[in-house]
XYZ file of C-alpha atoms in Angstrom:
461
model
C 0.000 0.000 0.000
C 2.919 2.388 0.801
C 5.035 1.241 -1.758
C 2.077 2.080 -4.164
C 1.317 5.411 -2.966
C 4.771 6.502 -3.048
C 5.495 5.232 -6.450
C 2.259 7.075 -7.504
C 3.526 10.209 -5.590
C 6.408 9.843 -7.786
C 4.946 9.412 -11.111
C 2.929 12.940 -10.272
C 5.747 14.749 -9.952
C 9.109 13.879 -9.845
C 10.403 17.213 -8.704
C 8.369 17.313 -5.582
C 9.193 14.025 -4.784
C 12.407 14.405 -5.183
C 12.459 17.228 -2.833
C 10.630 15.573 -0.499
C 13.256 12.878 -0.269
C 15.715 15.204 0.028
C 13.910 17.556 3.025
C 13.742 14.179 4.857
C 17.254 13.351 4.840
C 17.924 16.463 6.066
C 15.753 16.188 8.860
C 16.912 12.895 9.607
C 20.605 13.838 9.902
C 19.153 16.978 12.307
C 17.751 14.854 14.391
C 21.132 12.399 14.347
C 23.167 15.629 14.936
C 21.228 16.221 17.651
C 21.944 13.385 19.890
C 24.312 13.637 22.875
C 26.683 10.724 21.520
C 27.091 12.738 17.994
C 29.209 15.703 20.285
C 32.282 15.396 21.411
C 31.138 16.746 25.219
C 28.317 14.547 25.047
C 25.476 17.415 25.255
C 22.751 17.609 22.617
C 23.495 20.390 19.807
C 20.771 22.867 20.039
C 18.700 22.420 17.281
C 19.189 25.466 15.034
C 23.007 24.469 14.919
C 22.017 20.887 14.174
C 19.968 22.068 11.500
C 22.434 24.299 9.681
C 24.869 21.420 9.780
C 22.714 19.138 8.182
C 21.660 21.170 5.459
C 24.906 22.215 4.800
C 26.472 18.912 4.759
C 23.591 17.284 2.906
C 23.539 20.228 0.832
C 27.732 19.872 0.018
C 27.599 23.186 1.116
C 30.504 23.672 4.000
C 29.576 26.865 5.765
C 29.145 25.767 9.364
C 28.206 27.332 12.698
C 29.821 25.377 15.010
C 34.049 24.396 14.324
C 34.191 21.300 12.709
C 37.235 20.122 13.990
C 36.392 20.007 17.637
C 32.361 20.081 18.104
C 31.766 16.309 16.698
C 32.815 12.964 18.474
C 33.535 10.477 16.041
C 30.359 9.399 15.734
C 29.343 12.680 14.544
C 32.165 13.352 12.532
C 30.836 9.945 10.540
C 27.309 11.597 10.233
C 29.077 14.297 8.526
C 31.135 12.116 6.050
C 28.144 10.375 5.493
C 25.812 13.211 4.820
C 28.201 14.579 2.081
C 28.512 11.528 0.367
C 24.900 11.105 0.316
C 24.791 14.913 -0.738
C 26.990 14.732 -3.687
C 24.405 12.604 -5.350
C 22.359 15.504 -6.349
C 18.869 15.657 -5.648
C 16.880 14.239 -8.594
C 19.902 11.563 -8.945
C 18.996 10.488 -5.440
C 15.665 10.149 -5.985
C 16.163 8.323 -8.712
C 17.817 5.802 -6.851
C 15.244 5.483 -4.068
C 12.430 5.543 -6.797
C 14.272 2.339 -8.288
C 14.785 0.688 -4.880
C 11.211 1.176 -4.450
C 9.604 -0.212 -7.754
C 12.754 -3.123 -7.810
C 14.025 -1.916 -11.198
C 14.773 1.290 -12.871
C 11.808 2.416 -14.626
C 11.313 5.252 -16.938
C 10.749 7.681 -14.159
C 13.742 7.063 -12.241
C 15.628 7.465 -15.666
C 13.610 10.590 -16.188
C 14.972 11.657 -12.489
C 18.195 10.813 -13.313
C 18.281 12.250 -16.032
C 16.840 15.668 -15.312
C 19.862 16.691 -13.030
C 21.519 17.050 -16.537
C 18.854 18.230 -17.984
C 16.289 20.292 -16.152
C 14.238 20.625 -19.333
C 12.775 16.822 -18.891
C 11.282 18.285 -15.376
C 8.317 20.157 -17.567
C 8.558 18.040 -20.979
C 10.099 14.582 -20.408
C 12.695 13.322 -23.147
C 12.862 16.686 -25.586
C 13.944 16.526 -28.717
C 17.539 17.889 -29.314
C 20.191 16.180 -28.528
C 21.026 15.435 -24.939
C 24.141 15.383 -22.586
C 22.581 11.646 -21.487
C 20.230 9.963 -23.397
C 17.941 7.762 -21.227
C 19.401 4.633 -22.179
C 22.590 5.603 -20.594
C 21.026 6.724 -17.399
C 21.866 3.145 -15.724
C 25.537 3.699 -16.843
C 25.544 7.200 -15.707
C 24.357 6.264 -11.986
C 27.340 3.360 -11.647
C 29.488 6.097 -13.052
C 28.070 8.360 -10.126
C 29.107 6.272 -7.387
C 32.274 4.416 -9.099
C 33.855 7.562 -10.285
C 33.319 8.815 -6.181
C 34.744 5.829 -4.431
C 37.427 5.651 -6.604
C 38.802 9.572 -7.274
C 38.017 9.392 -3.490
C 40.219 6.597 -2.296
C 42.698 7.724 -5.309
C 43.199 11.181 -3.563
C 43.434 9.667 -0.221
C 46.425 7.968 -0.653
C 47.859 10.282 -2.891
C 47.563 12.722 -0.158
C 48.685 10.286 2.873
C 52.231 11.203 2.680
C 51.936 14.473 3.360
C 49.346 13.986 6.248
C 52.096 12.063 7.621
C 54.810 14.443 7.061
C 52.688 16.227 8.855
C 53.464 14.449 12.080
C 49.741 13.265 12.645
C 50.197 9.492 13.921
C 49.213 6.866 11.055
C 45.456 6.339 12.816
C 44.934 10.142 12.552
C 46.562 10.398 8.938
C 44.217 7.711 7.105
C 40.884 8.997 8.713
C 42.432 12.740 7.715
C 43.559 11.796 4.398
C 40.104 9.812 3.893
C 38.135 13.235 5.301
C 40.100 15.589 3.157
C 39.446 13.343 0.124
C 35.812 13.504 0.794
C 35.639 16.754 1.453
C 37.710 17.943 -1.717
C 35.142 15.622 -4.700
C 31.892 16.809 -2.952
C 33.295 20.413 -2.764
C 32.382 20.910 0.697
C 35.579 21.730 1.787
C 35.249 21.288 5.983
C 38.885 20.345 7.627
C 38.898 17.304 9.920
C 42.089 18.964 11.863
C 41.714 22.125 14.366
C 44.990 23.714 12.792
C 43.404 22.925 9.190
C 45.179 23.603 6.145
C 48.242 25.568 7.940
C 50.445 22.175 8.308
C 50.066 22.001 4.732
C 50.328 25.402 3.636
C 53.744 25.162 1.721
C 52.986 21.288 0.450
C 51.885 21.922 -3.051
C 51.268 17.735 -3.889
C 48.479 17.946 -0.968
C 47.280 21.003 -2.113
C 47.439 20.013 -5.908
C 45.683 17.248 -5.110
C 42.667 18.926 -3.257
C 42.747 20.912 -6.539
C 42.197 17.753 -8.717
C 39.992 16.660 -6.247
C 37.441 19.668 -6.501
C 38.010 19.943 -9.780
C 36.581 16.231 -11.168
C 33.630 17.047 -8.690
C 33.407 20.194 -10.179
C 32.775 19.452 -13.787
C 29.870 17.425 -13.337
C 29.091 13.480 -13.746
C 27.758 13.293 -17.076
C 31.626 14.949 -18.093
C 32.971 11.880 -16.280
C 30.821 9.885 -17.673
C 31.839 11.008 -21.313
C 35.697 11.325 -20.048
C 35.224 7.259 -18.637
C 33.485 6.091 -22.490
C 36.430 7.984 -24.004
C 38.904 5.554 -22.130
C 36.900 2.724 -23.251
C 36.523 3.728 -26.859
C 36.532 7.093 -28.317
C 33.111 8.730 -28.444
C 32.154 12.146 -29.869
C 31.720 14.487 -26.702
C 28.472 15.959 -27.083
C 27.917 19.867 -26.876
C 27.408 20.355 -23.060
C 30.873 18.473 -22.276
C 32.940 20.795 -24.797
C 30.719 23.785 -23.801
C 31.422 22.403 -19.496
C 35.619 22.349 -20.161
C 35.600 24.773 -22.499
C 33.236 27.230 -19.505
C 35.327 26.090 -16.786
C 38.774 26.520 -18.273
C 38.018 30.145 -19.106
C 36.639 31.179 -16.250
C 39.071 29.575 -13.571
C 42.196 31.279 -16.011
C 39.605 34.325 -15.033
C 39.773 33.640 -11.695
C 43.707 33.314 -11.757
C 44.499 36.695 -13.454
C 42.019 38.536 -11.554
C 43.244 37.265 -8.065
C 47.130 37.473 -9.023
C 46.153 41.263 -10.371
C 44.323 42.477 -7.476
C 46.063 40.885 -4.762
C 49.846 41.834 -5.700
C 49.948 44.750 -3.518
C 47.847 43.494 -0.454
C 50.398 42.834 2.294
C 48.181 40.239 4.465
C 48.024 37.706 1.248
C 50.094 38.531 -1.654
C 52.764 41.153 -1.562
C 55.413 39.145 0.403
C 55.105 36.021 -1.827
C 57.646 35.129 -5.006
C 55.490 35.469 -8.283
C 55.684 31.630 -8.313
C 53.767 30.980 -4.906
C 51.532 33.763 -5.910
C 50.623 32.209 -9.351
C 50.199 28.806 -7.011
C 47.887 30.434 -5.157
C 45.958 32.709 -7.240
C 44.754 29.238 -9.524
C 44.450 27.716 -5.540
C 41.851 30.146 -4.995
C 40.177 30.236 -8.201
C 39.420 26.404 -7.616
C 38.427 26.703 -4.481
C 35.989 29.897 -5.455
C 33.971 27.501 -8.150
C 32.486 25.472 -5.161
C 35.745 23.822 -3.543
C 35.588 26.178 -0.152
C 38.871 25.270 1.256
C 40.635 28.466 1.918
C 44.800 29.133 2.787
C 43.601 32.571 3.164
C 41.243 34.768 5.557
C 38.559 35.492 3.361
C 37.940 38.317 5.265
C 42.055 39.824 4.537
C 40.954 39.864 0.496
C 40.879 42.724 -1.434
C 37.265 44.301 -1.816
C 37.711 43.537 -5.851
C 38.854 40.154 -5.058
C 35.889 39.594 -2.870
C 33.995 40.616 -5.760
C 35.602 38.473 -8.016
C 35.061 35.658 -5.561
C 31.408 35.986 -5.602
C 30.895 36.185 -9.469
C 33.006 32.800 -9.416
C 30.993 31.380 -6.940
C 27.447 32.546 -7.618
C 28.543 30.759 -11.660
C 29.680 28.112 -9.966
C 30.207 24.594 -11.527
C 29.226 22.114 -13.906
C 25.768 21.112 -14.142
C 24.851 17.273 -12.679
C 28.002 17.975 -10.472
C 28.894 18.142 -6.411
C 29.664 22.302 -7.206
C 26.102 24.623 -6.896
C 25.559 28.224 -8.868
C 23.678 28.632 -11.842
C 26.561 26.372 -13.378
C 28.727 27.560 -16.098
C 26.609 25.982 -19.238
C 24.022 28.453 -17.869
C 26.430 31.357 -17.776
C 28.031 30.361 -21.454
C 24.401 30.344 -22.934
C 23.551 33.848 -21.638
C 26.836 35.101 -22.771
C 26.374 33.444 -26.579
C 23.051 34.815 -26.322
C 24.352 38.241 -25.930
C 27.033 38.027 -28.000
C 24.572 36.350 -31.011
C 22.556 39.474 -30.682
C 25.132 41.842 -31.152
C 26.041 40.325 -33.898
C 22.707 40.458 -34.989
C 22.182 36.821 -35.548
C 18.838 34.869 -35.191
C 20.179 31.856 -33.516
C 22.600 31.067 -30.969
C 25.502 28.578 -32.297
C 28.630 26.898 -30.681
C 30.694 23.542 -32.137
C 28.613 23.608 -35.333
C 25.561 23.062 -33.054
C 22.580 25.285 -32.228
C 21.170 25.674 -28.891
C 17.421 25.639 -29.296
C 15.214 28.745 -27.510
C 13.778 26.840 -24.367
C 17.398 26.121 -23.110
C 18.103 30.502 -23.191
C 14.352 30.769 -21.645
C 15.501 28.035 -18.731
C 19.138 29.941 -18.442
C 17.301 32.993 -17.960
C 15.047 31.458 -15.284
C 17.648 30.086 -13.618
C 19.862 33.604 -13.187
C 16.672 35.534 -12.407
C 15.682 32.844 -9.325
C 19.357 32.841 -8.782
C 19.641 36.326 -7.899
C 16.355 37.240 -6.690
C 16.878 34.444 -3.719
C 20.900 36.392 -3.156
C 19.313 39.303 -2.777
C 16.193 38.677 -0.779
C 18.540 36.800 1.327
C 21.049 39.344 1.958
C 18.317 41.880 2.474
C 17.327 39.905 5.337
C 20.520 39.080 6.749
C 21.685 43.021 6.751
C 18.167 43.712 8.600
C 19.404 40.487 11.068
C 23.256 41.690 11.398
C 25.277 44.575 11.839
C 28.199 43.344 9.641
C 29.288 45.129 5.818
C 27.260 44.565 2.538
C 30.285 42.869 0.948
C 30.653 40.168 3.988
C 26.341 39.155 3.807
C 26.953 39.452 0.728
C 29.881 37.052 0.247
C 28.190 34.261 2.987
C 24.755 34.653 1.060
C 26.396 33.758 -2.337
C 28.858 31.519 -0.686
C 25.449 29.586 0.801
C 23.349 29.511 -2.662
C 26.877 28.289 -4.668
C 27.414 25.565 -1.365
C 30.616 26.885 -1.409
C 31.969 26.735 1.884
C 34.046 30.204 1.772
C 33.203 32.973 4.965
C 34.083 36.140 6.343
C 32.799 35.143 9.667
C 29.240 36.461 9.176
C 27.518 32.595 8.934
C 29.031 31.780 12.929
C 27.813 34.992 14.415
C 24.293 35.000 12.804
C 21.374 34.618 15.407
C 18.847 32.112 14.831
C 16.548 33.259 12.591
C 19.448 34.189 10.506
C 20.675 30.671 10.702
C 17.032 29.401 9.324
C 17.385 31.726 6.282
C 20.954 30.808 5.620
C 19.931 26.804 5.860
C 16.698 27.724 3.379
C 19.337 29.367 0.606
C 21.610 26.389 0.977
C 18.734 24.123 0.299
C 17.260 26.376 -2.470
C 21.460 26.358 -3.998
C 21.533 22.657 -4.343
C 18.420 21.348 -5.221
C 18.103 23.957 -7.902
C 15.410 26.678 -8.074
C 14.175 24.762 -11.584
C 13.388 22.163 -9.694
C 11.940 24.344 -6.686
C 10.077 25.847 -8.927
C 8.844 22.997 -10.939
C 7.720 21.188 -7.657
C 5.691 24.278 -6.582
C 3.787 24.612 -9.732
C 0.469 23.190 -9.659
C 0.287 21.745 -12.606
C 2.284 21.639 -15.792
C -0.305 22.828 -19.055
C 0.147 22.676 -22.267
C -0.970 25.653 -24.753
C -3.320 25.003 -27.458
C -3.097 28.235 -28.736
C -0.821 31.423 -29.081
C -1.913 34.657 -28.425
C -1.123 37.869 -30.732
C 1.912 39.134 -30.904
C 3.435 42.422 -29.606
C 6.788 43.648 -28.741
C 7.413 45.848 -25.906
C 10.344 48.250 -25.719
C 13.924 46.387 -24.312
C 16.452 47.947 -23.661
């Protein structure tokens, strides 16, 4: 009876269901970081603090309210590794999966599920009819590249990192369950440190830090880019338009990111000025990584430049590729807007890329997505600012930080009172699930037009 009434729930609407699923995993890892045993002093978290953690871990988010390093007992720092790797799933992917377990087989609408966290289009429509980044008979190979690609890049960077947790002079208990946390933390991009000193021991080893790099970076991109990257290994496919258009995105902006920070930091004497142009370069493409979702930081965000703080939260509000463990609008949003643009001042009709063209309901989604995106930043900040007496720039950083699930601060996220810490958990949830998806689950219904109405064009511009 349950199992049909869920599976009926499902076939409604996948959206809602699948952020139903997702609400209730964050409420049962609240109630988990709730209980005495889950703190190291062995006192119940108050709830609002339990809260924020959960969403932010389930939510591969990384801003936290509490430290990290010295609030959980073991047992709670295992809720936390396991809430991001249930996290980095993605919403729709995970509902997928329970969908599946429910009905015993994968059925059209977990494909559809699947499938619509690399394509939010199938939310309103189903399968449409251009070509797609997955078709739905790879959806089963896309899921076992989901979670094979995440065990193994994560046990790969664990023991490529080892070494230096040992040079570190942790004992060789401490430096596997570090090495296995900073993995972890690094592919989901939530980028919390296990250790109370965090990154300083490693702040002048370049492998470990490299290697968070790679880590963020293949978590960053997105699965269905793995997934074309793992068929290429196997035999050599033609990569469809949204993987060149994901590395082609990416690559720009993080050499963006690089020149930007290396430019405006070069005379700021708390990060920059007293490093050789060779650490600063390091650093600069550290930071740019870290800005598209990573959130580890060798830096104080709060010592940046005001430009660089800017720069930080255009990164981080694009944030990475779509179908990945990174949140913002995603860079295939941001490169459709900016073809748009450009393919109207060059006064063309239709917007083109690889000998391809990008039909008009993916610009109309793209523009949906940046206007939700920024109208939840900025109703968020405005209540935040109303809630705290810190700068624009800093509410402004944490909001953004919270809707990419960064992980970067200025110190504004551990100092807001509760109410603040309810709005901040709501933008983190709104970040990753998607506000397509939000929004698709809140509509009533989804109607087809029989008919157009005449035609008349206001004044843009």
């Amino acid at each position: 009876m349950i199992r049909e009434a869920i599976e009926a729930f499902a076939s409604r609407s996948p959206s809602r269901f699948a952020i139903v699923v997702f609400a209730a995993i964050i409420a049962l890892f609240t109630i988990l970081f709730s209980l005495p045993a889950a703190s190291a002093d062995g006192v119940a978290t108050n709830f609002a603090d339990a809260l924020f953690t959960a969403t932010s871990m389930v939510c591969v988010a990384g801003l936290t309210t509490v430290d990290m390093a010295t609030h959980w007992s073991p047992l709670g720092n295992a809720f936390v590794f396991l809430a991001t790797q249930i996290g980095a799933l993605g919403v729709l992917t995970l509902a997928s999966i329970l969908g599946a377990i429910i009905a015993g087989r994968l059925g059209l609408r977990a494909r559809l599920m699947a499938a619509s966290d690399t394509n939010p289009l199938r939310l309103h429509a189903g399968p449409v009819a251009e070509g797609q980044a997955i078709r739905l008979g790879e959806i089963g190979g896309l899921l076992a590249t989901v979670a094979i690609s995440a065990f193994v890049i994560e046990v790969g960077v664990a023991i490529a990192v080892l070494p230096s947790v040992l040079a570190a002079g942790y004992d060789l208990g401490q430096a596997i369950w570090y090495s296995i946390y900073y993995s972890a933390m690094a592919f989901t991009n939530t980028g919390v440190t296990p250790n109370i000193e965090g990154l300083t021991p490693f702040a002048h080893d370049y492998w470990f830090l490299f290697m968070l790099m790679f880590g963020v970076t293949l978590g960053s991109i997105g699965f269905p880019v793995l997934f074309a990257l793992s068929r290429n290994f196997k035999r050599r496919a033609r990569w469809s338009l949204h993987v060149k258009l994901t590395i082609l995105a990416w690559s720009l902006l993080w050499v963006v990111g690089v020149v930007a920070f290396m430019f405006l930091e070069q005379s700021n004497g708390a990060t920059f000025r007293n490093l050789n142009p060779g650490e600063q370069i390091f650093q600069s493409g550290f930071m740019s990584t870290m800005a598209r979702s990573g959130g580890f930081a060798l830096i104080p965000t709060s010592e940046l430049d005001s430009a660089s703080l800017f720069v930080t939260d255009v990164l981080m509000f694009i944030g990475g590729g779509s179908a990945s463990t990174a949140g913002g609008i995603k860079v295939t949003t941001f490169a459709v807007l900016l073809l748009a643009a450009f393919a109207e001042a060059r006064g063309r009709s239709s917007i083109e890329i690889f000998q391809r063209r990008i039909p008009g309901d993916v610009l109309r989604l793209a523009v949906s997505v940046l206007l939700w995106g920024a109208l939840t930043v900025g109703f968020a900040t405005l209540f935040l600012l109303a809630l705290t007496d810190a700068p624009f720039e800093y509410v402004l950083f944490d909001v953004i930080s919270g809707f990419g699930t960064v992980g970067l601060s200025t110190g504004v996220t551990a100092n807001l009172p509760d109410p603040g810490v309810y709005l901040m958990a709501l933008v983190m949830f709104m970040g990753r699930v998607g506000t397509v998806t939000l929004a698709a689950a809140l509509a009533v219904t989804q109607k087809g037009q029989l008919f157009n109405r005449p035609e008349e064009r206001p004044i843009v511009g």
